[in-house]
PDB file of C-alpha atoms in Angstrom:
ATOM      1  CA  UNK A 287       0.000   0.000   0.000  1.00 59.00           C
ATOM      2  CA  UNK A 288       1.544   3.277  -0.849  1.00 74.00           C
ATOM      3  CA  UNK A 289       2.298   5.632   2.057  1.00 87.00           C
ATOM      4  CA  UNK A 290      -0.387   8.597   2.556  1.00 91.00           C
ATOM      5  CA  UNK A 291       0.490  11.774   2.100  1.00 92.00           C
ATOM      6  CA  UNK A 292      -0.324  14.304   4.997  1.00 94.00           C
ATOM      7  CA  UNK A 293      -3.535  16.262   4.225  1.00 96.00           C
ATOM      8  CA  UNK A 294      -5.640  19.071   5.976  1.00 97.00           C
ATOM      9  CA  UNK A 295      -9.426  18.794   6.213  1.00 97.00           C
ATOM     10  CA  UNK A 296      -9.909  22.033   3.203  1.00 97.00           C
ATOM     11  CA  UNK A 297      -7.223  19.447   1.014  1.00 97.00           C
ATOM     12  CA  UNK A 298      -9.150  16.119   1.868  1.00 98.00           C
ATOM     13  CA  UNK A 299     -12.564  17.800   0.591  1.00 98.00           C
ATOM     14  CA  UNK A 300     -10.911  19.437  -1.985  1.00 98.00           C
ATOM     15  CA  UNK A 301      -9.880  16.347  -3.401  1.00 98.00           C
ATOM     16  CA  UNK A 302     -13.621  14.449  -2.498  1.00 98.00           C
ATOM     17  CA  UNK A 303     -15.233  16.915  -4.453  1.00 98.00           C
ATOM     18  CA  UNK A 304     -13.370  15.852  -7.119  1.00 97.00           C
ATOM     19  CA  UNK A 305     -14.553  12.595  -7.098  1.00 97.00           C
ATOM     20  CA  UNK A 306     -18.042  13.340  -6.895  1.00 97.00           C
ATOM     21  CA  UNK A 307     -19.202  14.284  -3.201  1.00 98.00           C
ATOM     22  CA  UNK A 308     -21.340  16.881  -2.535  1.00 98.00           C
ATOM     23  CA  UNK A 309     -21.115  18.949   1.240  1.00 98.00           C
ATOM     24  CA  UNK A 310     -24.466  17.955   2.859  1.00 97.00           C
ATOM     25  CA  UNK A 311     -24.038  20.004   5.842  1.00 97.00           C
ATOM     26  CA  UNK A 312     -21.592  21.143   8.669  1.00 98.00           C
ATOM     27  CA  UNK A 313     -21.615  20.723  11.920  1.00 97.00           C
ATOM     28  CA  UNK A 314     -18.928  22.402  14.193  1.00 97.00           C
ATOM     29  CA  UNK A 315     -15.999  21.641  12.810  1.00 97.00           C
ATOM     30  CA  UNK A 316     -17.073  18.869  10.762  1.00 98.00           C
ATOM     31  CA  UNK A 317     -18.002  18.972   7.307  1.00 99.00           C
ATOM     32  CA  UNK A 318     -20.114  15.762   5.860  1.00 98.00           C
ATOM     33  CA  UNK A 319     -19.867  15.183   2.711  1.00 98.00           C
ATOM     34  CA  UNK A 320     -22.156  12.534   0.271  1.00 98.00           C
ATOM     35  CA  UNK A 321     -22.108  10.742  -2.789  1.00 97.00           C
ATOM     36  CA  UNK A 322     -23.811  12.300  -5.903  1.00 95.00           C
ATOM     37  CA  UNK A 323     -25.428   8.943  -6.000  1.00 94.00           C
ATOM     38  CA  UNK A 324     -26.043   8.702  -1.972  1.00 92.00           C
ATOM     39  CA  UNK A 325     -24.675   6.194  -1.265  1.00 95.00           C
ATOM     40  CA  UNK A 326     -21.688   6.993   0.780  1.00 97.00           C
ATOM     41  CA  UNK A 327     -21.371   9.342   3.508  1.00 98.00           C
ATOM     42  CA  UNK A 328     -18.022  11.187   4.593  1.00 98.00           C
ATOM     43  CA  UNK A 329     -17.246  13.236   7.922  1.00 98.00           C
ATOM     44  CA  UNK A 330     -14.060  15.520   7.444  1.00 98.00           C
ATOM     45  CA  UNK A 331     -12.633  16.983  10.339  1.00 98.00           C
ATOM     46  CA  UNK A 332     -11.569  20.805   9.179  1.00 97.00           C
ATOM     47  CA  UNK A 333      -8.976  22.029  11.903  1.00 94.00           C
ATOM     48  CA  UNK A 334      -5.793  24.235  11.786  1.00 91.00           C
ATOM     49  CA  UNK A 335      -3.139  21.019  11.421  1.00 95.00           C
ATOM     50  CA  UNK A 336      -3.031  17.839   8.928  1.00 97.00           C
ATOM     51  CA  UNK A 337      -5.592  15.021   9.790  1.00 97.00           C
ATOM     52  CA  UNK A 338      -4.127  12.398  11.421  1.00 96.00           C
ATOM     53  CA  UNK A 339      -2.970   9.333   9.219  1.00 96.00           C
ATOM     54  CA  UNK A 340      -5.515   6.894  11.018  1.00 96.00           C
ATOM     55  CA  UNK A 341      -8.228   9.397  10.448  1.00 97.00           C
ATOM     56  CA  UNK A 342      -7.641  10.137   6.540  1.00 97.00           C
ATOM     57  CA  UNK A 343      -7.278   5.898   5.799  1.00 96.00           C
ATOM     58  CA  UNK A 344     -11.117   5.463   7.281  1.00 97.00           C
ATOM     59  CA  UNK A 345     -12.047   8.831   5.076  1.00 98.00           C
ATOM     60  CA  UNK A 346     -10.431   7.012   2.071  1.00 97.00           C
ATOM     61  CA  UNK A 347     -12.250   3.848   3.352  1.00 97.00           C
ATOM     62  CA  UNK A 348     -15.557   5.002   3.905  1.00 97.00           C
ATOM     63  CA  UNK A 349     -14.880   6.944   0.376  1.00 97.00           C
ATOM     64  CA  UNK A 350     -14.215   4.095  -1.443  1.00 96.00           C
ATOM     65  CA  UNK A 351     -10.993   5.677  -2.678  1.00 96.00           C
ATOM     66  CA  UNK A 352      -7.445   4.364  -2.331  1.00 94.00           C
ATOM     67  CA  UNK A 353      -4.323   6.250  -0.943  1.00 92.00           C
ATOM     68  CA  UNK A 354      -3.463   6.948  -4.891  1.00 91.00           C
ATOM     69  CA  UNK A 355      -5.953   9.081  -5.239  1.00 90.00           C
ATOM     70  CA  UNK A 356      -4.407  11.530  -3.016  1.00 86.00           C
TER      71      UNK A 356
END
């Protein structure tokens, strides 16, 4: 598995958006993003630092997108 890149929250939604999601709503800090097709559901945490590694590999997971797509 390739090694994933550090990311902030703006660069992880950035990047979902480009794949199709769609910001549903925020709340707090937290942005949740969907599927055009609605099928999958993301939470991104949007704070000052990078996301932590374990934190972006279930975004990717719960994306369906692999560490490639980064």
């Amino acid at each position: 598995m390739p090694r994933l890149p550090s990311r902030t929250g703006r660069q992880i939604i950035r990047i979902l958006r480009e794949h199709g999601f769609v910001l549903d709503h925020v709340t707090g800090s937290h942005h949740i993003l969907v599927s055009l097709d609605g099928k999958r559901r993301v939470t991104v945490p949007v704070h000052r630092r990078d996301v932590p590694k374990g934190t972006l590999r279930e975004i990717l997971r719960q994306a369906g997108l692999t560490p490639t797509d980064l």
